[in-house]
Coordinates of C-alpha atoms and ligand atoms in Angstrom, one line a residue:
M1 CA 38.0 -67.7 -36.2
K2 CA 38.5 -67.2 -32.5
Y3 CA 39.7 -63.8 -31.1
D4 CA 41.4 -62.8 -27.9
L5 CA 39.1 -59.8 -27.6
I6 CA 36.0 -58.7 -29.4
I7 CA 35.0 -55.0 -29.0
I8 CA 31.5 -53.8 -29.9
G9 CA 31.5 -50.1 -30.7
G10 CA 34.2 -48.0 -32.4
G11 CA 33.9 -44.7 -30.5
P12 CA 36.6 -43.3 -28.2
A13 CA 36.3 -46.2 -25.7
G14 CA 36.2 -48.9 -28.4
Y15 CA 38.8 -47.7 -30.9
L16 CA 41.4 -46.8 -28.2
A17 CA 41.0 -50.2 -26.5
A18 CA 41.4 -51.8 -29.9
E19 CA 44.5 -49.9 -30.7
R20 CA 46.1 -50.6 -27.3
A21 CA 45.1 -54.3 -27.2
G22 CA 46.2 -54.8 -30.8
S23 CA 49.6 -53.1 -30.2
A24 CA 50.1 -55.3 -27.2
G25 CA 49.8 -58.4 -29.4
L26 CA 46.2 -59.4 -28.8
N27 CA 44.1 -60.7 -31.7
V28 CA 41.3 -58.1 -31.7
L29 CA 38.1 -57.7 -33.7
L30 CA 36.2 -54.5 -33.6
F31 CA 32.5 -54.1 -34.7
E32 CA 31.2 -50.6 -35.7
K33 CA 27.7 -50.3 -37.2
S34 CA 28.1 -46.7 -38.3
H35 CA 31.3 -44.7 -38.4
L36 CA 34.6 -45.3 -36.6
G37 CA 35.1 -42.5 -34.1
G38 CA 31.6 -42.7 -32.7
V39 CA 29.6 -39.7 -31.5
C40 CA 32.6 -37.8 -30.3
L41 CA 34.3 -37.6 -33.7
N42 CA 31.3 -37.7 -36.1
E43 CA 28.5 -35.8 -34.3
G44 CA 29.8 -34.5 -31.0
C45 CA 33.0 -33.1 -29.5
I46 CA 35.1 -32.5 -32.6
P47 CA 32.4 -31.2 -35.1
S48 CA 30.9 -28.9 -32.5
K49 CA 34.4 -27.5 -31.6
T50 CA 35.0 -26.8 -35.3
L51 CA 31.7 -24.8 -35.4
L52 CA 32.4 -23.0 -32.2
H53 CA 35.8 -21.9 -33.3
S54 CA 34.3 -20.2 -36.4
A55 CA 31.7 -18.6 -34.0
K56 CA 34.6 -17.3 -31.9
I57 CA 36.3 -15.7 -34.9
L58 CA 33.0 -14.1 -35.9
D59 CA 32.6 -12.7 -32.4
Y60 CA 36.0 -11.2 -32.5
S61 CA 35.3 -9.7 -35.9
K62 CA 31.9 -8.3 -34.7
F63 CA 33.2 -6.9 -31.5
G64 CA 36.7 -5.9 -32.7
E65 CA 36.1 -2.2 -32.4
K66 CA 37.0 -2.1 -28.7
Y67 CA 40.4 -3.7 -29.6
G68 CA 40.9 -1.1 -32.4
V69 CA 39.9 -3.4 -35.2
V70 CA 36.9 -2.5 -37.3
N71 CA 35.7 -4.8 -40.0
E72 CA 32.6 -3.6 -41.7
N73 CA 32.4 -6.3 -44.3
T74 CA 32.4 -9.5 -42.2
V75 CA 30.7 -12.3 -44.0
F76 CA 29.8 -15.5 -42.2
S77 CA 29.4 -18.5 -44.4
H78 CA 27.7 -21.4 -42.5
E79 CA 28.2 -23.5 -45.6
T80 CA 32.0 -23.1 -45.4
V81 CA 31.9 -23.8 -41.7
I82 CA 30.1 -27.1 -42.3
K83 CA 32.5 -28.0 -45.2
R84 CA 35.5 -27.4 -42.9
K85 CA 33.9 -29.4 -40.1
N86 CA 33.5 -32.3 -42.5
K87 CA 37.1 -32.0 -43.6
V88 CA 38.3 -32.1 -40.0
V89 CA 36.1 -35.1 -39.2
K90 CA 37.4 -36.9 -42.3
T91 CA 41.0 -36.3 -41.4
L92 CA 40.6 -37.6 -37.8
T93 CA 38.6 -40.7 -38.8
A94 CA 41.2 -41.5 -41.4
G95 CA 43.8 -41.3 -38.6
I96 CA 41.8 -43.8 -36.6
N97 CA 41.6 -46.2 -39.5
A98 CA 45.3 -46.0 -40.0
Q99 CA 46.1 -46.5 -36.3
L100 CA 43.8 -49.6 -36.2
K101 CA 45.5 -51.0 -39.3
K102 CA 48.9 -50.4 -37.7
S103 CA 47.7 -52.2 -34.5
K104 CA 46.5 -55.1 -36.7
V105 CA 42.9 -54.8 -35.5
Q106 CA 40.3 -56.4 -37.7
V107 CA 37.3 -54.1 -38.2
V108 CA 33.9 -55.3 -39.2
E109 CA 31.4 -52.6 -40.3
D110 CA 28.2 -54.2 -39.1
T111 CA 25.8 -54.4 -36.1
A112 CA 27.0 -57.0 -33.6
R113 CA 24.7 -59.0 -31.3
I114 CA 25.7 -61.1 -28.4
M115 CA 24.3 -64.6 -29.0
G116 CA 25.6 -66.5 -25.9
K117 CA 28.6 -68.4 -24.5
D118 CA 29.9 -71.9 -25.0
R119 CA 33.1 -73.8 -24.2
D120 CA 35.0 -71.8 -26.9
G121 CA 34.0 -68.4 -25.6
F122 CA 31.5 -65.6 -26.2
I123 CA 29.6 -65.9 -29.4
I124 CA 28.9 -62.7 -31.4
G125 CA 26.6 -62.6 -34.4
A126 CA 26.7 -60.0 -37.3
G127 CA 24.7 -60.5 -40.4
S128 CA 24.8 -64.3 -41.1
D129 CA 28.3 -64.7 -39.5
T130 CA 29.3 -65.7 -36.0
Y131 CA 32.6 -64.9 -34.2
T132 CA 34.0 -66.2 -30.9
A133 CA 36.3 -64.6 -28.4
D134 CA 37.7 -65.2 -24.9
R135 CA 36.8 -61.7 -23.8
L136 CA 34.3 -59.0 -24.7
L137 CA 34.4 -55.3 -24.4
I138 CA 31.1 -53.4 -24.7
A139 CA 31.6 -49.8 -25.8
T140 CA 28.3 -49.0 -27.6
G141 CA 28.0 -45.4 -26.3
S142 CA 24.8 -43.5 -25.8
V143 CA 21.8 -42.1 -27.7
P144 CA 19.8 -38.9 -27.1
V145 CA 16.9 -39.1 -24.6
V146 CA 13.6 -38.6 -26.3
P147 CA 10.9 -38.0 -23.7
P148 CA 7.2 -38.7 -24.4
I149 CA 6.3 -35.1 -25.1
P150 CA 3.2 -34.8 -27.5
G151 CA 4.3 -33.9 -31.0
L152 CA 8.0 -34.6 -30.4
S153 CA 8.3 -37.8 -32.4
E154 CA 6.4 -36.2 -35.2
G155 CA 8.7 -33.1 -35.0
L156 CA 11.7 -35.3 -35.2
S157 CA 10.5 -37.3 -38.2
K158 CA 9.6 -34.1 -40.0
G159 CA 13.0 -32.5 -39.4
F160 CA 11.5 -29.7 -37.3
V161 CA 13.1 -31.1 -34.2
L162 CA 16.8 -32.0 -34.4
T163 CA 19.2 -33.8 -32.1
N164 CA 23.0 -33.1 -31.7
K165 CA 23.5 -35.3 -34.8
E166 CA 21.3 -33.4 -37.3
I167 CA 22.0 -29.9 -36.0
L168 CA 25.7 -30.3 -36.9
D169 CA 24.7 -30.8 -40.6
I170 CA 22.0 -28.2 -40.8
E171 CA 22.2 -26.4 -44.1
N172 CA 21.4 -22.9 -43.0
I173 CA 21.4 -20.8 -39.8
P174 CA 17.7 -20.9 -38.8
E175 CA 16.1 -17.5 -38.2
S176 CA 15.0 -18.8 -34.8
L177 CA 16.1 -21.8 -32.8
V178 CA 14.4 -23.2 -29.6
I179 CA 16.8 -25.4 -27.6
I180 CA 15.2 -27.8 -25.1
G181 CA 17.7 -28.4 -22.3
G182 CA 20.2 -25.9 -21.0
G183 CA 23.0 -28.5 -20.4
V184 CA 26.3 -28.8 -22.2
I185 CA 25.0 -29.5 -25.7
G186 CA 22.3 -26.9 -25.5
L187 CA 24.7 -24.2 -24.3
E188 CA 27.4 -25.0 -26.9
M189 CA 24.8 -24.9 -29.7
A190 CA 23.2 -21.8 -28.3
S191 CA 26.7 -20.2 -28.5
Y192 CA 27.2 -21.1 -32.2
F193 CA 23.7 -20.2 -33.4
N194 CA 23.5 -17.0 -31.4
S195 CA 26.8 -15.9 -33.0
G196 CA 25.6 -17.0 -36.4
G197 CA 22.5 -14.8 -36.1
S198 CA 19.7 -17.0 -34.9
K199 CA 17.2 -15.8 -32.3
V200 CA 17.9 -18.4 -29.7
T201 CA 15.6 -19.4 -26.8
V202 CA 16.8 -22.0 -24.3
I203 CA 14.1 -23.8 -22.3
E204 CA 15.5 -25.4 -19.2
M205 CA 13.4 -27.2 -16.6
L206 CA 15.8 -26.4 -13.7
D207 CA 16.1 -22.9 -12.2
H208 CA 19.7 -22.7 -13.5
I209 CA 21.8 -23.7 -16.6
A210 CA 24.8 -26.0 -17.0
G211 CA 23.7 -28.8 -14.6
N212 CA 26.1 -29.4 -11.8
T213 CA 28.5 -26.7 -12.7
D214 CA 29.4 -24.4 -9.8
R215 CA 26.4 -22.1 -9.4
E216 CA 28.3 -18.8 -9.3
I217 CA 29.9 -19.8 -12.6
S218 CA 26.7 -20.9 -14.3
E219 CA 25.2 -17.6 -13.3
I220 CA 28.0 -15.7 -14.9
L221 CA 27.6 -17.8 -18.1
L222 CA 23.8 -17.1 -18.0
K223 CA 24.5 -13.3 -17.7
N224 CA 27.0 -13.4 -20.6
Y225 CA 24.6 -15.1 -22.9
T226 CA 21.6 -13.1 -21.9
K227 CA 23.6 -10.0 -22.8
K228 CA 24.4 -11.6 -26.2
G229 CA 20.7 -11.9 -26.8
V230 CA 19.9 -15.5 -25.9
D231 CA 16.5 -15.8 -24.2
F232 CA 16.5 -18.2 -21.3
K233 CA 13.3 -19.7 -20.0
L234 CA 14.3 -21.3 -16.7
G235 CA 12.1 -23.5 -14.5
C236 CA 10.1 -24.1 -17.6
K237 CA 8.8 -27.4 -18.9
V238 CA 8.1 -28.2 -22.5
T239 CA 4.5 -29.6 -22.8
E240 CA 4.0 -30.0 -26.5
I241 CA 5.6 -29.5 -29.9
G242 CA 3.3 -28.0 -32.5
D243 CA 3.7 -26.7 -36.0
G244 CA 6.5 -24.2 -35.8
L245 CA 5.8 -23.8 -32.1
V246 CA 7.1 -25.1 -28.8
Y247 CA 4.5 -25.0 -25.9
C248 CA 5.9 -24.7 -22.4
E249 CA 4.7 -24.1 -18.9
K250 CA 6.2 -22.3 -15.9
D251 CA 4.4 -22.1 -12.5
G252 CA 1.2 -23.0 -14.2
Q253 CA 1.5 -20.3 -16.8
K254 CA 1.4 -21.6 -20.4
A255 CA 3.3 -20.0 -23.3
A256 CA 4.2 -20.8 -26.9
V257 CA 7.5 -20.0 -28.5
E258 CA 7.9 -19.7 -32.2
A259 CA 10.7 -21.6 -33.8
K260 CA 12.0 -22.4 -37.3
K261 CA 14.0 -25.3 -35.8
V262 CA 14.1 -27.0 -32.4
L263 CA 17.1 -28.7 -30.8
L264 CA 16.5 -31.5 -28.3
S265 CA 19.3 -31.7 -25.8
I266 CA 17.9 -33.0 -22.6
G267 CA 20.6 -35.7 -22.0
R268 CA 21.7 -39.0 -23.3
K269 CA 21.2 -42.6 -22.3
P270 CA 23.3 -45.7 -22.7
S271 CA 22.9 -47.5 -25.9
T272 CA 22.5 -51.1 -24.6
A273 CA 19.0 -52.1 -25.9
G274 CA 18.9 -55.0 -28.4
L275 CA 22.6 -55.9 -27.9
G276 CA 21.8 -59.3 -26.4
L277 CA 23.4 -58.6 -23.0
E278 CA 20.7 -60.8 -21.4
N279 CA 22.0 -63.8 -23.3
I280 CA 25.1 -63.9 -21.2
G281 CA 23.6 -62.3 -18.0
V282 CA 25.3 -58.9 -17.9
E283 CA 23.9 -56.8 -15.1
L284 CA 22.3 -53.6 -16.0
N285 CA 21.0 -50.7 -13.9
R286 CA 18.4 -48.6 -15.7
G287 CA 20.0 -49.5 -19.0
C288 CA 23.6 -48.8 -17.8
I289 CA 26.1 -51.6 -17.8
V290 CA 27.2 -52.0 -14.2
I291 CA 31.1 -52.0 -13.9
D292 CA 33.6 -51.9 -11.1
D293 CA 36.6 -49.6 -11.0
C294 CA 38.5 -52.0 -13.3
C295 CA 35.7 -51.8 -15.9
R296 CA 34.7 -55.4 -15.2
T297 CA 31.0 -56.4 -15.5
N298 CA 29.5 -59.1 -13.3
I299 CA 30.4 -61.7 -16.0
P300 CA 34.1 -62.8 -15.9
G301 CA 35.8 -61.8 -19.2
V302 CA 33.2 -59.2 -20.1
Y303 CA 34.2 -55.5 -19.8
A304 CA 32.4 -52.3 -20.5
A305 CA 33.6 -48.8 -21.2
G306 CA 32.4 -45.3 -22.0
D307 CA 28.9 -43.9 -22.1
A308 CA 27.3 -47.4 -22.2
T309 CA 28.2 -47.7 -18.5
G310 CA 26.3 -44.5 -17.6
K311 CA 29.3 -43.1 -15.7
L312 CA 30.3 -39.5 -16.6
M313 CA 29.4 -39.3 -20.3
L314 CA 32.6 -37.7 -21.5
A315 CA 35.0 -38.9 -24.2
H316 CA 38.0 -38.5 -21.9
V317 CA 36.4 -40.9 -19.3
A318 CA 35.8 -43.3 -22.2
Y319 CA 39.5 -43.1 -23.1
R320 CA 40.5 -43.8 -19.5
H321 CA 38.0 -46.7 -19.3
A322 CA 39.6 -48.2 -22.4
E323 CA 43.1 -48.0 -21.0
V324 CA 42.0 -49.6 -17.7
C325 CA 40.1 -52.4 -19.5
V326 CA 43.2 -53.3 -21.6
N327 CA 45.6 -53.1 -18.7
N328 CA 43.4 -55.4 -16.7
I329 CA 43.1 -57.8 -19.6
L330 CA 46.9 -57.8 -19.9
G331 CA 47.2 -58.6 -16.2
K332 CA 48.5 -55.1 -15.3
K333 CA 46.9 -53.6 -12.2
D334 CA 44.9 -50.4 -13.0
H335 CA 41.7 -48.8 -12.0
V336 CA 39.6 -45.6 -12.7
R337 CA 39.5 -42.8 -10.2
Y338 CA 36.6 -40.3 -10.7
N339 CA 37.7 -37.5 -8.3
A340 CA 39.7 -35.4 -10.7
I341 CA 37.9 -35.7 -14.1
P342 CA 37.8 -32.3 -15.7
S343 CA 34.7 -31.1 -17.6
V344 CA 34.6 -28.2 -20.1
I345 CA 31.8 -26.3 -21.8
Y346 CA 33.2 -24.7 -24.9
T347 CA 31.0 -21.6 -25.0
N348 CA 32.6 -18.2 -25.3
P349 CA 33.6 -17.6 -22.5
E350 CA 34.6 -21.2 -21.8
V351 CA 33.8 -23.0 -18.5
A352 CA 36.2 -25.6 -17.1
C353 CA 35.9 -27.4 -13.8
V354 CA 37.5 -30.2 -11.9
G355 CA 36.9 -31.8 -8.5
E356 CA 34.5 -31.0 -5.8
T357 CA 32.1 -28.1 -6.1
E358 CA 30.9 -26.2 -3.0
E359 CA 27.6 -28.1 -3.3
S360 CA 29.2 -31.6 -3.6
A361 CA 31.7 -30.8 -0.8
K362 CA 28.9 -29.8 1.5
N363 CA 26.9 -32.9 0.6
K364 CA 29.9 -35.1 1.5
G365 CA 30.5 -33.2 4.7
I366 CA 34.0 -32.0 3.6
E367 CA 35.0 -28.8 5.3
Y368 CA 36.7 -26.5 2.8
L369 CA 38.3 -23.1 2.4
K370 CA 37.7 -21.2 -0.8
A371 CA 39.2 -18.3 -2.7
T372 CA 37.6 -16.7 -5.7
V373 CA 39.8 -14.6 -7.9
P374 CA 38.5 -12.4 -10.8
L375 CA 40.4 -13.3 -14.0
R376 CA 41.0 -9.6 -14.4
F377 CA 43.8 -10.2 -11.8
S378 CA 45.7 -11.8 -14.7
G379 CA 47.4 -9.2 -17.0
R380 CA 47.0 -11.5 -20.0
Y381 CA 43.3 -11.9 -19.4
L382 CA 42.8 -8.1 -19.0
A383 CA 44.8 -7.5 -22.2
E384 CA 42.7 -9.9 -24.2
N385 CA 39.2 -9.7 -22.7
E386 CA 37.8 -6.2 -22.7
G387 CA 35.0 -6.1 -20.1
G388 CA 35.5 -9.8 -19.2
D389 CA 34.0 -11.0 -16.0
G390 CA 35.6 -14.5 -15.6
I391 CA 36.5 -15.9 -12.3
C392 CA 38.5 -18.8 -10.8
K393 CA 37.3 -20.5 -7.7
V394 CA 39.7 -22.8 -5.8
L395 CA 38.5 -25.1 -3.0
V396 CA 40.9 -26.5 -0.4
N397 CA 40.3 -29.2 2.2
S398 CA 40.4 -27.2 5.5
T399 CA 42.1 -30.0 7.4
H400 CA 44.7 -31.3 5.0
R401 CA 45.0 -28.1 3.0
N402 CA 45.1 -30.0 -0.3
I403 CA 43.3 -28.7 -3.4
I404 CA 39.9 -30.4 -3.9
G405 CA 38.3 -28.3 -6.6
V406 CA 39.0 -25.7 -9.2
H407 CA 36.2 -24.0 -11.2
M408 CA 36.8 -21.4 -13.9
I409 CA 34.9 -19.3 -16.4
G410 CA 36.9 -17.4 -19.0
N411 CA 38.9 -18.2 -22.1
Y412 CA 41.9 -20.6 -21.9
S413 CA 40.2 -22.3 -18.9
S414 CA 39.8 -25.5 -21.0
E415 CA 43.6 -25.6 -21.5
I416 CA 44.4 -24.7 -17.9
I417 CA 42.1 -27.2 -16.1
Y418 CA 44.3 -30.3 -16.6
G419 CA 46.9 -28.7 -14.3
A420 CA 44.3 -28.2 -11.7
G421 CA 43.3 -31.9 -12.1
L422 CA 46.9 -32.9 -11.5
M423 CA 47.0 -30.9 -8.3
I424 CA 43.9 -32.7 -7.1
E425 CA 45.0 -36.2 -8.2
A426 CA 48.4 -35.7 -6.6
E427 CA 46.7 -34.3 -3.4
L428 CA 49.1 -31.3 -3.5
R429 CA 48.8 -29.0 -0.6
I430 CA 48.8 -25.2 -0.7
D431 CA 52.3 -24.8 0.8
E432 CA 53.8 -27.2 -1.8
L433 CA 52.0 -25.4 -4.6
K434 CA 53.1 -21.9 -3.5
E435 CA 56.6 -22.9 -4.5
L436 CA 55.5 -23.7 -8.1
V437 CA 56.4 -21.1 -10.7
F438 CA 53.7 -20.3 -13.2
P439 CA 54.5 -18.6 -16.5
H440 CA 53.9 -14.9 -16.7
P441 CA 51.8 -13.4 -18.2
T442 CA 49.2 -16.2 -18.4
V443 CA 45.6 -16.7 -17.2
C444 CA 46.6 -19.7 -15.2
E445 CA 48.5 -17.4 -12.7
V446 CA 45.1 -16.8 -11.1
I447 CA 45.2 -20.2 -9.5
R448 CA 48.5 -19.1 -7.8
E449 CA 46.8 -15.9 -6.7
A450 CA 44.0 -17.9 -5.2
L451 CA 46.4 -20.0 -3.2
F452 CA 48.0 -16.9 -1.6
M453 CA 44.6 -15.8 -0.5
M454 CA 44.1 -18.8 1.7
Ligands
LIG1 P1 22.9 -32.6 -20.1 O1 22.6 -33.6 -19.1 O2 24.2 -31.9 -20.0 O3 21.8 -31.4 -20.0 C1 20.4 -31.7 -20.2 C2 19.6 -30.5 -19.6 O4 18.3 -30.7 -20.0 C3 19.6 -30.5 -18.1 O5 19.9 -29.3 -17.6 C4 18.2 -30.9 -17.7 O6 17.7 -30.3 -16.6 C5 17.4 -30.4 -18.9 N1 16.1 -31.0 -19.2 C6 15.8 -32.4 -19.1 N2 14.6 -32.6 -19.4 C7 14.0 -31.4 -19.8 C8 12.8 -31.0 -20.3 N3 11.8 -31.9 -20.5 N4 12.6 -29.7 -20.6 C9 13.6 -28.8 -20.4 N5 14.8 -29.1 -19.9 C10 15.0 -30.4 -19.7 O7 22.7 -33.3 -21.5 P2 23.1 -32.8 -23.0 O8 23.4 -31.4 -23.0 O9 22.1 -33.4 -23.9 O10 24.5 -33.6 -23.2 C11 24.5 -35.0 -23.2 C12 25.8 -35.6 -22.8 O11 26.8 -35.2 -23.7 C13 26.2 -35.1 -21.4 O12 26.5 -36.2 -20.6 C14 27.5 -34.3 -21.7 O13 28.4 -34.4 -20.7 C15 28.0 -34.8 -23.0 N6 28.6 -33.7 -23.7 C16 29.8 -33.2 -23.3 C17 30.3 -32.1 -23.9 C18 31.6 -31.5 -23.4 O14 32.3 -32.1 -22.6 N7 31.9 -30.3 -23.7 C19 29.7 -31.5 -25.1 C20 28.5 -32.1 -25.4 C21 28.0 -33.1 -24.8

């Protein structure tokens, strides 16, 4: 049978594209070798947020005294947390299944491989069957980076070292956990296991945590988690994994950290190996599928979306890629813009950012004004965050006076940041925004405060 569109990969990029294309009347076939929903739903965004919510409740319970609530008998059941996580994942994946059925998408649960192209179209093989389509969408996602550190592969096969997948199914809170990599996954997992009672050590090769996050904000996050008992070894390289030990080196000084478990979270790389992309000549750059702003590859009729492209590895970018692909396939003009994509770290406090940072603005030669407002300026924040030290930093282009970046640390930021993204996307200027009424009392009011400081 010949299809209008074959999609390889059923994560956020693949399943959304399938739903949209199927609903628009295209004859769509979707291949998924593991679980529909991909990393995001099964071993990433959603399961980790379920765990982090339990950690937040536990934190409130442990530190409730300052709010006049004392609970001496708090019991934390990691087992229940994992059971609930599994229930949430099951509900959401069932929803995807139902949506794909409604959109009349055919799903094949198998590993697909691109065999080539003939007059009938692109040929895909799975098991002993072949399938043909006019168009292809590659949405195969990403896999964890595993560097050639001595003892690492052995540690992974013995279950001493875990990736983001296994850690979300770990049976018990380990007495001690060493996290290699102080990026998004490392920090979110440090947050959960620290609250759950593990002695957490984060080993980060850079001199700061949270990657490209505004430096002032990553320092506040570091301070908060150091205070909660997480040990950060910054500017430190892991040199070897031993038996219950992680060896590392800083400025030529060697050290060994004891660990019951180790989490490897030093980044992810596109999952494009073994797919057969070379059989139709799709261009790759260091394993990433090269796409233009319409998600087209160099081969007409072949599109790519999500982590496999090596663009920002975020589920919401994958969703947008999916929409752009389908719109282009349907002949509607659409393209992806990357200037206002929010990013969130769901620690406690949360971090949420969108647009230029001071560093990126300087690198691009953009002159900017900035206002930094403590979240304590918000009555709601003060009422709910005893001793909280969150901030909101707003950057404005000095010439056009439009908002170019908003960076926040403090709870609710994750829910506020889309509004800031809208301001950037719509190129709104300070004077226009000053007329906008914000609800009171809310934490988002600090953005308004910042505007009046410029
Ligand atoms: P990451 O790129 O965010 O952080 C990796 C960190 O590891 C970096 O700070 C890097 O300097 C450090 N590192 C690299 N090699 C090292 C070594 N040998 N020793 C010590 N440190 C080393 O990658 P992460 O945390 O694995 O996340 C992967 C992807 O998943 C990211 O693209 C992220 O955006 C996405 N993600 C997004 C989430 C969210 O939006 N909330 C949640 C979880 C993941």
